[in-house]
Short mmCIF file of C-alpha atoms and ligand atoms in Angstrom, two decimals:
data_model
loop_
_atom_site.label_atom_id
_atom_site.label_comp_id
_atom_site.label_asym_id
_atom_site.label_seq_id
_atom_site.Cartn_x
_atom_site.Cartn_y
_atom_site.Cartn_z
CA UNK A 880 0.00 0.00 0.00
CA UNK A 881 2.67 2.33 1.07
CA UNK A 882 5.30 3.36 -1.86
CA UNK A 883 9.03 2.37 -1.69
CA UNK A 884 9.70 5.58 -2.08
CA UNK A 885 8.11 6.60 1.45
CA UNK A 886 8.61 3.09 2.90
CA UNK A 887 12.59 3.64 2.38
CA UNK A 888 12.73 6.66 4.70
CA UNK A 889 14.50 5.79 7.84
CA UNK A 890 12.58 7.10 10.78
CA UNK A 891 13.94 9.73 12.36
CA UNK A 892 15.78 8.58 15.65
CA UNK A 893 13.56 11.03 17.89
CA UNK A 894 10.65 9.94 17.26
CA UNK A 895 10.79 7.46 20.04
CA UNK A 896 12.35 10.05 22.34
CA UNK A 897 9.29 12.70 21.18
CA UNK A 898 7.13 10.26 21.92
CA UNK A 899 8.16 9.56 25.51
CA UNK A 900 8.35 13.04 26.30
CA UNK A 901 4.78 13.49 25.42
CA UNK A 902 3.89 10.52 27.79
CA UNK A 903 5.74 11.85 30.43
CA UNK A 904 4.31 15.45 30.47
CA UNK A 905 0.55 13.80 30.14
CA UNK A 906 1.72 11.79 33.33
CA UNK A 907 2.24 15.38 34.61
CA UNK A 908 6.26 15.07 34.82
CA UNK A 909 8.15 18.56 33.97
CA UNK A 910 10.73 18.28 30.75
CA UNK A 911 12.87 20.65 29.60
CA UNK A 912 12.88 20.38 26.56
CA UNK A 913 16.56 20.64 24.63
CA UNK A 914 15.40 18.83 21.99
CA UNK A 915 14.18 21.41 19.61
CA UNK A 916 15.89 23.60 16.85
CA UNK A 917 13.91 26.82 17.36
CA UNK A 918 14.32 29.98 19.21
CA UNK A 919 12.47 30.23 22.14
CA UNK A 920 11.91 34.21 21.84
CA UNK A 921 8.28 35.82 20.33
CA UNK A 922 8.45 36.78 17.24
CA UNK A 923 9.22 40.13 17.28
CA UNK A 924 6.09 43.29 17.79
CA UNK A 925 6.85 44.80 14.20
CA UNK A 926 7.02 41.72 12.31
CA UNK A 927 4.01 40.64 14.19
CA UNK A 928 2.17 43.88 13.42
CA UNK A 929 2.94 43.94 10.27
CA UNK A 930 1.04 40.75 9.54
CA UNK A 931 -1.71 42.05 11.21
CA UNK A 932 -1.56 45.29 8.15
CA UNK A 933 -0.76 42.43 5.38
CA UNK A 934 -4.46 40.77 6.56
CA UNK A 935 -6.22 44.49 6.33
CA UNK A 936 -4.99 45.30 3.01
CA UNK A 937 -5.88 42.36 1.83
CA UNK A 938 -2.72 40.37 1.09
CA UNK A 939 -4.37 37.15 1.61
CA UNK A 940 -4.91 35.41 -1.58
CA UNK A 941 -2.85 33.44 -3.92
CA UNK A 942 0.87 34.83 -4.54
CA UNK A 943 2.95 34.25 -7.66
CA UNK A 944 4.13 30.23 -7.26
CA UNK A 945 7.78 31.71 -6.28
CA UNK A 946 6.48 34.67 -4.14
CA UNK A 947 5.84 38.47 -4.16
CA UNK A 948 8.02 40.13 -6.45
CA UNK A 949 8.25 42.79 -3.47
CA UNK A 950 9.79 39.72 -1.24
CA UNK A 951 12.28 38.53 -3.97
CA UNK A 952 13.51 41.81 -4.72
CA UNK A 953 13.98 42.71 -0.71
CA UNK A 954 15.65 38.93 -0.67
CA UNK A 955 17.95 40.49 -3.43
CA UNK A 956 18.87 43.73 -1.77
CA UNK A 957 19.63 41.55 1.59
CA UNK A 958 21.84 39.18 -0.29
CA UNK A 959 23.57 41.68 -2.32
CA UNK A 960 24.26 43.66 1.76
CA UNK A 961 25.18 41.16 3.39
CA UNK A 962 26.58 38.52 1.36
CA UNK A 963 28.11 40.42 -1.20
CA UNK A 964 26.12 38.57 -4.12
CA UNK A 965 24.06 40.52 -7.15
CA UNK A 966 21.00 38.40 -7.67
CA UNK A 967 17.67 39.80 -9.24
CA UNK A 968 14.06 38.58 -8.22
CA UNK A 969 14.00 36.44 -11.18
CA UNK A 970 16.80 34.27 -9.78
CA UNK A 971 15.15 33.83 -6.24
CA UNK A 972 12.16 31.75 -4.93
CA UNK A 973 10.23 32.16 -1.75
CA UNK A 974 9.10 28.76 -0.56
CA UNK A 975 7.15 27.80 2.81
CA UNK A 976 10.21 27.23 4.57
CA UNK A 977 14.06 27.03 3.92
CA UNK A 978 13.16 23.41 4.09
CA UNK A 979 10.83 23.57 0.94
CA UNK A 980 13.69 25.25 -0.96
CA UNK A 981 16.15 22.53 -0.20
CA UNK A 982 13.47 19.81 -1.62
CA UNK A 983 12.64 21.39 -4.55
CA UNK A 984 16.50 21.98 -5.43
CA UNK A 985 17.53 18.17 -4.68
CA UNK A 986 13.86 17.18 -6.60
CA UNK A 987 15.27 19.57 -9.67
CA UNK A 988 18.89 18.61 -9.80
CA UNK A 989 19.02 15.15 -8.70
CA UNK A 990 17.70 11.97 -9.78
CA UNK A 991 18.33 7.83 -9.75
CA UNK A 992 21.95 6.78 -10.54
CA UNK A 993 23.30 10.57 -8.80
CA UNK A 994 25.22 10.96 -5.39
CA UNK A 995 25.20 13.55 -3.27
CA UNK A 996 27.84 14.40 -0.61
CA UNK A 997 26.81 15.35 2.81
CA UNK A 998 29.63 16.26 5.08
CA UNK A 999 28.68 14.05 9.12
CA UNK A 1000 27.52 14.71 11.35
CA UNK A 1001 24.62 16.68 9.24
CA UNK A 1002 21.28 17.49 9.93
CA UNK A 1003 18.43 14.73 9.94
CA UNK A 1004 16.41 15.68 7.25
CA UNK A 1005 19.15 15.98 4.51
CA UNK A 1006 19.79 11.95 4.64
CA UNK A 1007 15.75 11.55 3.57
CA UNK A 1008 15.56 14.20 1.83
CA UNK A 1009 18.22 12.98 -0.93
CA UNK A 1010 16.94 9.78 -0.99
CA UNK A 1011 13.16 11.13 -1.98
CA UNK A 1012 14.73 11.97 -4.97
CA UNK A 1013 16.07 8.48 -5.77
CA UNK A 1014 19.57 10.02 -5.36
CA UNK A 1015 22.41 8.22 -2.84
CA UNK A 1016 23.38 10.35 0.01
CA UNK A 1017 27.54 9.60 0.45
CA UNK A 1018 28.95 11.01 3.62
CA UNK A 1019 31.66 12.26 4.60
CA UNK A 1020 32.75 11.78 8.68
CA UNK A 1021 34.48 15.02 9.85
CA UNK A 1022 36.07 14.66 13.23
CA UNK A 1023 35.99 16.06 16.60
CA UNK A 1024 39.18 16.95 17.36
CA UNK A 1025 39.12 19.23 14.38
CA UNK A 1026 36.01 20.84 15.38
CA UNK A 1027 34.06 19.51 12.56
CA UNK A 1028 35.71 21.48 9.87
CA UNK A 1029 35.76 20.86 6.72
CA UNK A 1030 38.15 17.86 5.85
CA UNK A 1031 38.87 19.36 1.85
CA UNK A 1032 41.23 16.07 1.20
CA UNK A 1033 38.34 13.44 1.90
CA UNK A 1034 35.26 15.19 0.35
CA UNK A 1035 38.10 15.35 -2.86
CA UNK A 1036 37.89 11.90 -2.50
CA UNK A 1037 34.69 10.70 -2.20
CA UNK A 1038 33.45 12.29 -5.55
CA UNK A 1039 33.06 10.06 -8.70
CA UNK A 1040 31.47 10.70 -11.71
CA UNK A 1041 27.82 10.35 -10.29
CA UNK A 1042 28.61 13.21 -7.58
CA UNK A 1043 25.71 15.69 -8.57
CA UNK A 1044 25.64 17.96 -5.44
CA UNK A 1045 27.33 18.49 -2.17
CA UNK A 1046 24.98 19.89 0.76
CA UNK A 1047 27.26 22.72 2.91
CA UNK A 1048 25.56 23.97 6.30
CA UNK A 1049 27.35 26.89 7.87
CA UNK A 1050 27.43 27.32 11.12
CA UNK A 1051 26.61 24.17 11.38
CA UNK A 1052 23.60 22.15 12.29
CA UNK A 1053 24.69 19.77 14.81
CA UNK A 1054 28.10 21.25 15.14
CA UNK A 1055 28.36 24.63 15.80
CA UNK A 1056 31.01 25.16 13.32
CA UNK A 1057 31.44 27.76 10.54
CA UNK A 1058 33.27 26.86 7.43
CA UNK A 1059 36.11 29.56 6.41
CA UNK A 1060 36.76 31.28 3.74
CA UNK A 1061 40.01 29.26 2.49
CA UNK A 1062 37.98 26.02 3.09
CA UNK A 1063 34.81 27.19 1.24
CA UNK A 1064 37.02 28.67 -2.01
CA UNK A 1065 39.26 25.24 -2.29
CA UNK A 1066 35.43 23.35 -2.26
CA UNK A 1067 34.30 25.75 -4.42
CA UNK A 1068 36.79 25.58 -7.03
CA UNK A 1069 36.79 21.61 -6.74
CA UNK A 1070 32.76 21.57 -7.35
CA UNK A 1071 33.29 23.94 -10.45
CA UNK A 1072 36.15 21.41 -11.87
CA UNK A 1073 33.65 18.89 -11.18
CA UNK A 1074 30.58 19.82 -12.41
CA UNK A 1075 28.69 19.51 -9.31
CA UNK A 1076 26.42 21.83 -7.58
CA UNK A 1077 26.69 23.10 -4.06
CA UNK A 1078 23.66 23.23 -1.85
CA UNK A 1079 24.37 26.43 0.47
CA UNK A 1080 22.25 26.50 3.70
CA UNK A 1081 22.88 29.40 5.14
CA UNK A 1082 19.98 29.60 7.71
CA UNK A 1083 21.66 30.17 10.64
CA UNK A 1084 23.82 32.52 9.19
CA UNK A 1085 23.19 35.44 11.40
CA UNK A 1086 23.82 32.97 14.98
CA UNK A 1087 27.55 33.92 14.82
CA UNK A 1088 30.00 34.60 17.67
CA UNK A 1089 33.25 35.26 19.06
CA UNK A 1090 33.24 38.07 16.24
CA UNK A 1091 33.34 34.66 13.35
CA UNK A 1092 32.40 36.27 10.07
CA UNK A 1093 29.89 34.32 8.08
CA UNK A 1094 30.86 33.84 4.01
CA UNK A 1095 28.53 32.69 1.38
CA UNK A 1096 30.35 30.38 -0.71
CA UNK A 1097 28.91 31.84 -3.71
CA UNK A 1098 30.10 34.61 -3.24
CA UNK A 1099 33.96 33.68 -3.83
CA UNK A 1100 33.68 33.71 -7.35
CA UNK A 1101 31.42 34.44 -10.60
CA UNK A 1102 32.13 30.29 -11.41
CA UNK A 1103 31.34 28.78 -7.55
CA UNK A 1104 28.36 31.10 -7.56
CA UNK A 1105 27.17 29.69 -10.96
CA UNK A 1106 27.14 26.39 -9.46
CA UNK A 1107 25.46 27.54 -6.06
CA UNK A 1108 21.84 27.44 -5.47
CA UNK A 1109 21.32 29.32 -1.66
CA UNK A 1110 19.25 28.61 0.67
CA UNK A 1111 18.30 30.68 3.69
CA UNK A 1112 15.28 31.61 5.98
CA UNK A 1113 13.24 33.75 8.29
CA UNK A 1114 13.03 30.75 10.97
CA UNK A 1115 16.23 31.03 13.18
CA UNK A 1116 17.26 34.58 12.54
CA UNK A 1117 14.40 36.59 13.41
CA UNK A 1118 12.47 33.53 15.82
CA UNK A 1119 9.71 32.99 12.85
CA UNK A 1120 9.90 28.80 12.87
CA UNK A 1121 6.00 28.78 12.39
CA UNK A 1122 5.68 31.41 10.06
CA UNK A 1123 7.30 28.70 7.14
CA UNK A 1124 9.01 31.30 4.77
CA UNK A 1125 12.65 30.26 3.52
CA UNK A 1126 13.91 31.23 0.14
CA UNK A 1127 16.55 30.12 -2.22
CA UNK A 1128 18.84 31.97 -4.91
CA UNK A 1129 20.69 30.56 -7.65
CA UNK A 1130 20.97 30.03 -11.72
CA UNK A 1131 18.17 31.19 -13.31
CA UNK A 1132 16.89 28.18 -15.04
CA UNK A 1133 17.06 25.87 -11.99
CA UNK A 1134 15.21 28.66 -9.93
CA UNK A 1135 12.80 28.40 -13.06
CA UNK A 1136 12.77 24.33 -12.56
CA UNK A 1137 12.09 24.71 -9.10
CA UNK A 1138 9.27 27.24 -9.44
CA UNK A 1139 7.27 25.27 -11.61
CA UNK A 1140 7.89 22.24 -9.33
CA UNK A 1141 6.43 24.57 -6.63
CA UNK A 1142 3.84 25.81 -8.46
CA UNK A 1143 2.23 22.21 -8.79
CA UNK A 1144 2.99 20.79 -5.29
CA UNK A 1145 2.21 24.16 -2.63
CA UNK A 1146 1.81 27.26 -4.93
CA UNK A 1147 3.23 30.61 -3.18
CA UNK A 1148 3.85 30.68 0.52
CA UNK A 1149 1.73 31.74 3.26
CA UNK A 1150 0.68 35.85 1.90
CA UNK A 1151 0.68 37.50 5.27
CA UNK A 1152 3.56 35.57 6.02
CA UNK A 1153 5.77 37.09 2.99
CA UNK A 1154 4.35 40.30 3.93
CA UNK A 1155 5.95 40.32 7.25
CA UNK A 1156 8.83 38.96 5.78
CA UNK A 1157 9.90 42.00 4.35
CA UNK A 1158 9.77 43.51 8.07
CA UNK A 1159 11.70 41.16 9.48
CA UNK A 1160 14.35 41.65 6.20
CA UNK A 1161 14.26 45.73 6.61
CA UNK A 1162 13.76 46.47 10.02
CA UNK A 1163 14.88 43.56 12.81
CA UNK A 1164 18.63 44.17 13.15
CA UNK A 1165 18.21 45.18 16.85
CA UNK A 1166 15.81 42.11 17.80
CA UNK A 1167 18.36 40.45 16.26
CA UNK A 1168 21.36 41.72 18.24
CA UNK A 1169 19.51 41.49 21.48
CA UNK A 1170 18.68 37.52 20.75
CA UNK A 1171 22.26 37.01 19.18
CA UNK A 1172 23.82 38.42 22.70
CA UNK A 1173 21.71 36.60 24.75
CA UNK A 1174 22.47 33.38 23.03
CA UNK A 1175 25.75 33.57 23.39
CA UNK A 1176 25.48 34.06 26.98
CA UNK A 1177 24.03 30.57 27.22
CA UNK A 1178 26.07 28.95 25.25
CA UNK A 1179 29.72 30.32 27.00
CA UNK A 1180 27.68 29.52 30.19
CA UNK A 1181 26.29 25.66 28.48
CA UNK A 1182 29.32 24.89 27.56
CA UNK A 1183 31.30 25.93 30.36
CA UNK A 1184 28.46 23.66 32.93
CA UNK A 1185 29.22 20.50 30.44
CA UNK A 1186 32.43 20.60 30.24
CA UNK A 1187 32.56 20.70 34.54
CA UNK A 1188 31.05 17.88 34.32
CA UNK A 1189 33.37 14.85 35.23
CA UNK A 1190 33.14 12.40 31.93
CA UNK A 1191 32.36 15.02 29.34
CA UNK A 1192 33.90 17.07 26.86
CA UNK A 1193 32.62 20.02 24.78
CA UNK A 1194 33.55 21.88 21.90
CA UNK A 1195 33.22 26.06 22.16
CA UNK A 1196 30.26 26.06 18.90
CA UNK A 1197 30.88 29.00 16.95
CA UNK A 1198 27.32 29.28 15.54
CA UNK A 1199 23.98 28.37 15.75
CA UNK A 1200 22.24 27.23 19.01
CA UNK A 1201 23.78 23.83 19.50
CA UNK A 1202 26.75 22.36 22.07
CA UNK A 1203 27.61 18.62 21.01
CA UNK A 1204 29.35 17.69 23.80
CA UNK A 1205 30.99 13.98 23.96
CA UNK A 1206 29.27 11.47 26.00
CA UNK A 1207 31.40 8.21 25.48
CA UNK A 1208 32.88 7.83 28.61
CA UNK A 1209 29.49 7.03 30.42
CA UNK A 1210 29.21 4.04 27.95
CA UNK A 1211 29.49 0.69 29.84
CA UNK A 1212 28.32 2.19 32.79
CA UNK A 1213 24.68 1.74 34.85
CA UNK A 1214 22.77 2.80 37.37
CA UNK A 1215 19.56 0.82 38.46
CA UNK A 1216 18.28 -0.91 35.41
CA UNK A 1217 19.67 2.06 32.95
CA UNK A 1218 22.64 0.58 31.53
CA UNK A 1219 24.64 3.54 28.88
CA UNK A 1220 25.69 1.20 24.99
CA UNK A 1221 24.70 4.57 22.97
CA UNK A 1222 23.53 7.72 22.66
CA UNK A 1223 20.55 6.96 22.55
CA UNK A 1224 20.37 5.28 25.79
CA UNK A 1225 22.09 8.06 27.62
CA UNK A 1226 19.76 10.25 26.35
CA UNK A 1227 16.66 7.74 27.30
CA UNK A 1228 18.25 7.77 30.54
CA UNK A 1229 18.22 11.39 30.64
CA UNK A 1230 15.15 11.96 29.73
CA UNK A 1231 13.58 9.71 32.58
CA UNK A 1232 16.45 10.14 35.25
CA UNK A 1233 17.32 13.80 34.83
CA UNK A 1234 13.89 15.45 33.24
CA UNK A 1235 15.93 16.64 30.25
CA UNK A 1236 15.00 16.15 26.61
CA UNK A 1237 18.50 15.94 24.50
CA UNK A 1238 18.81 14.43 20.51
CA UNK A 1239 21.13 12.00 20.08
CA UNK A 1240 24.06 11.77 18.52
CA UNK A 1241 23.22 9.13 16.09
CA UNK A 1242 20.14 11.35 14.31
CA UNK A 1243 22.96 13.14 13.21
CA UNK A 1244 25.33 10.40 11.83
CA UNK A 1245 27.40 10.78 15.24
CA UNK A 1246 27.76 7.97 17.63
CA UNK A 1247 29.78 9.21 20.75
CA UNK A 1248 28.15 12.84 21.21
CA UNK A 1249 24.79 14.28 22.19
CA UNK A 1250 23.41 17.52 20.93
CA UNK A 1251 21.77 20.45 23.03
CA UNK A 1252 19.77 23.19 21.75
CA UNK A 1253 20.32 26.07 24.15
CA UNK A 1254 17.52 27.50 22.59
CA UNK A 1255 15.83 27.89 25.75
CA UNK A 1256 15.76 30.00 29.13
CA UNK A 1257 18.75 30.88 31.38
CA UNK A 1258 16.73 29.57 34.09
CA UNK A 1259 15.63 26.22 32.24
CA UNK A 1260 19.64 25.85 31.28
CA UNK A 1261 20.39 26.24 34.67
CA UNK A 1262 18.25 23.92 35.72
CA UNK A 1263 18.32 21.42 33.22
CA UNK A 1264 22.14 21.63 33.67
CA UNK A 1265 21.89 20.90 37.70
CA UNK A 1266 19.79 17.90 37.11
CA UNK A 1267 22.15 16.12 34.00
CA UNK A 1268 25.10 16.35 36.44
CA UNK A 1269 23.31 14.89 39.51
CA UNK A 1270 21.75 12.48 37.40
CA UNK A 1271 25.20 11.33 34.82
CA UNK A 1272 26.75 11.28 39.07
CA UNK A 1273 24.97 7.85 39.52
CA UNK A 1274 26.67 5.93 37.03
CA UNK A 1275 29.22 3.76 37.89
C1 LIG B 301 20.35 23.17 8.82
C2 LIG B 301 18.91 23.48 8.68
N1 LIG B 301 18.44 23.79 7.46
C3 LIG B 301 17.14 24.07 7.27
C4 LIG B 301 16.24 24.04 8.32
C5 LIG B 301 14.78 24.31 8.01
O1 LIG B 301 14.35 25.56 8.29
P1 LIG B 301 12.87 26.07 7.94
O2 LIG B 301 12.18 26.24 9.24
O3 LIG B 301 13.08 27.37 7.24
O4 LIG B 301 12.22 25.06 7.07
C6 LIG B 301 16.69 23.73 9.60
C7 LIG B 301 15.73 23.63 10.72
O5 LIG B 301 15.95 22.97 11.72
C8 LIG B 301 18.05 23.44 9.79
O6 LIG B 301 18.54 23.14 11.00
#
């Protein structure tokens, strides 16, 4: 009944995790949740009123299939400030969600018979996501010890003559880490002697610290950016996960491929939605700064708590709003009838034990590490961190 095509997507490995969660806060049991990839700040006032105005004037019917033209050409001026790239509307499509954009690229370039290279540990969805299309995902393990950066020497090497695409996140979704500018140029150039495209996702591209500058490969050179389709959003930046609106830029005739894909499947995003996008694109640098500052707090203060913590070891992240800190040494050990094999049972354990909801390391392609949104309250980090120590105390 159910096609391969769906039946061959791996489940993700938090489903059983979400699942418990929600049993445990029926049975009335308080989790704090640092499970989830989303800000925990409103949205901020003026983006919010300015959806309110969109609904009055009326900007609730059908958009073009790859958005307003006002929204494309504000995504332009945005990309041409801050990333140093000249795109016009016509090479830029608005879809419900960065996520959207990525599907419709790998659905437009890729096909049975291609591969396409995902640096690990990666983010969930990308795995499924390339195999919807028929294509093989290939990865390539980056290690710890060199913070996860980009190892130029074995991507080089895993690409054959199927290699269609390579999927780059930076900063880094589970990592933390941001990909420089000599790294990005040697995989650009490689990509353009290859003939394969590079899938930029850029969404957490404003989550930078430590004064880390954030460079979109495309913008390197005229022949990388011909073989780059960007993606970005309005999700992580400006705390607008529900609104759906992420957009991607690129060559014109895949933009046009992707459109008409879009057209057929969802049609235009949300209307009010792109209407308040072009607040949060002109007018949200402050929000943005305040949230910025006040996630950085938590993570020097996250990471710091973890790494007190006899048995683990955490990388500084340099973006985004994850610490991966390494969890092997509890493995072997038990307490009670928890006994620690995986990731996955550490974070079982501290789910139930501690009252903490953590991903593990293996949705990400990463076996000895756990991640951590600190996405969430000082107060809930403080006391989410208090209760992981006490609890990762009791094994012996
Ligand atoms: C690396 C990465 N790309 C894309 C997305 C999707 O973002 P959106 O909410 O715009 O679909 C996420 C969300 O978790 C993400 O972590």
């Amino acid at each position: 009944m159910i096609s391969s095509r769906i039946k061959n997507m791996t489940p993700s490995a938090t489903i059983e995790i979400t699942e418990k969660i929600a049993e445990l806060k029926k049975a009335g049991v308080e989790i704090i949740a640092f499970n989830i990839g989303e800000p925990d700040f409103d949205t901020p006032e003026n983006i919010r009123n300015k959806a309110k105005e969109g609904l009055d004037l009326g900007h609730t019917r059908y958009t073009p299939a790859a958005g307003t033209i006002e929204l494309r050409e504000e995504i332009a001026k945005k990309l041409y400030k801050d990333n140093n790239l000249k795109y016009t509307y016509k090479d830029i499509i608005v879809s419900s969600g960065a996520k959207q954009s990525i599907m419709n690229a790998l659905l437009t370039l890729c096909e049975k018979g291609d591969e396409v290279i995902i640096p690990s540990p990666y983010w969930v969805s990308y795995i499924e996501m390339v195999k919807l299309t028929g294509a093989k995902p290939v990865l390539v393990q980056l290690e710890e010890k060199d913070n996860f950066s980009l190892d130029i020497e074995k991507i080089n090497k895993s690409i054959t003559s199927k290699t269609k695409c390579i999927m780059l996140n930076s900063p880094n979704n589970p990592t933390g880490s941001i990909y420089n500018e000599d790294q990005l140029l040697q995989i650009g150039n490689i990509c353009v002697d290859n003939d394969i495209f590079i899938l930029a996702d850029e969404i957490y591209e404003k989550l930078i610290y430590d004064g880390e500058k954030h460079i979109s490969i495309g913008a390197l050179s005229d022949k990388i950016k011909g073989k780059t389709i960007l993606i970005n959003g309005v999700s992580k930046t400006y705390a607008m996960t529900g609104w759906r609106i992420g957009y991607a830029a690129g060559p014109k005739d895949i933009i046009k491929a992707m459109t008409d894909l879009q057209g057929h499947m969802t049609t235009g995003p949300n209307a009010p939605a792109q209407y308040a996008t072009l607040e949060a694109l002109q007018n949200t640098e402050q929000a943005v700064e305040i949230m910025v500052k006040e996630f950085d707090k938590r993570r020097k203060y996250i990471v710091d708590r973890l790494n007190s913590i006899e048995g683990i070891s955490c990388n500084l992240p340099k973006g985004a709003f994850y610490a991966m800190p390494n969890i092997k040494s509890f493995y072997g050990k038990s307490y009670g009838n928890y006994k620690i094999g995986n990731s996955m049972d550490l974070t079982n354990y501290l789910l139930e034990e501690a009252r903490i909801a953590v991903a593990p390391g293996e949705a990400f392609g990463i076996s000895n590490n756990i991640r951590i949104a600190y996405s969430n309250s000082m107060e809930n980090i403080e006391k989410g961190m208090n209760q992981m120590e006490k609890a990762l105390k009791k094994l012996k």
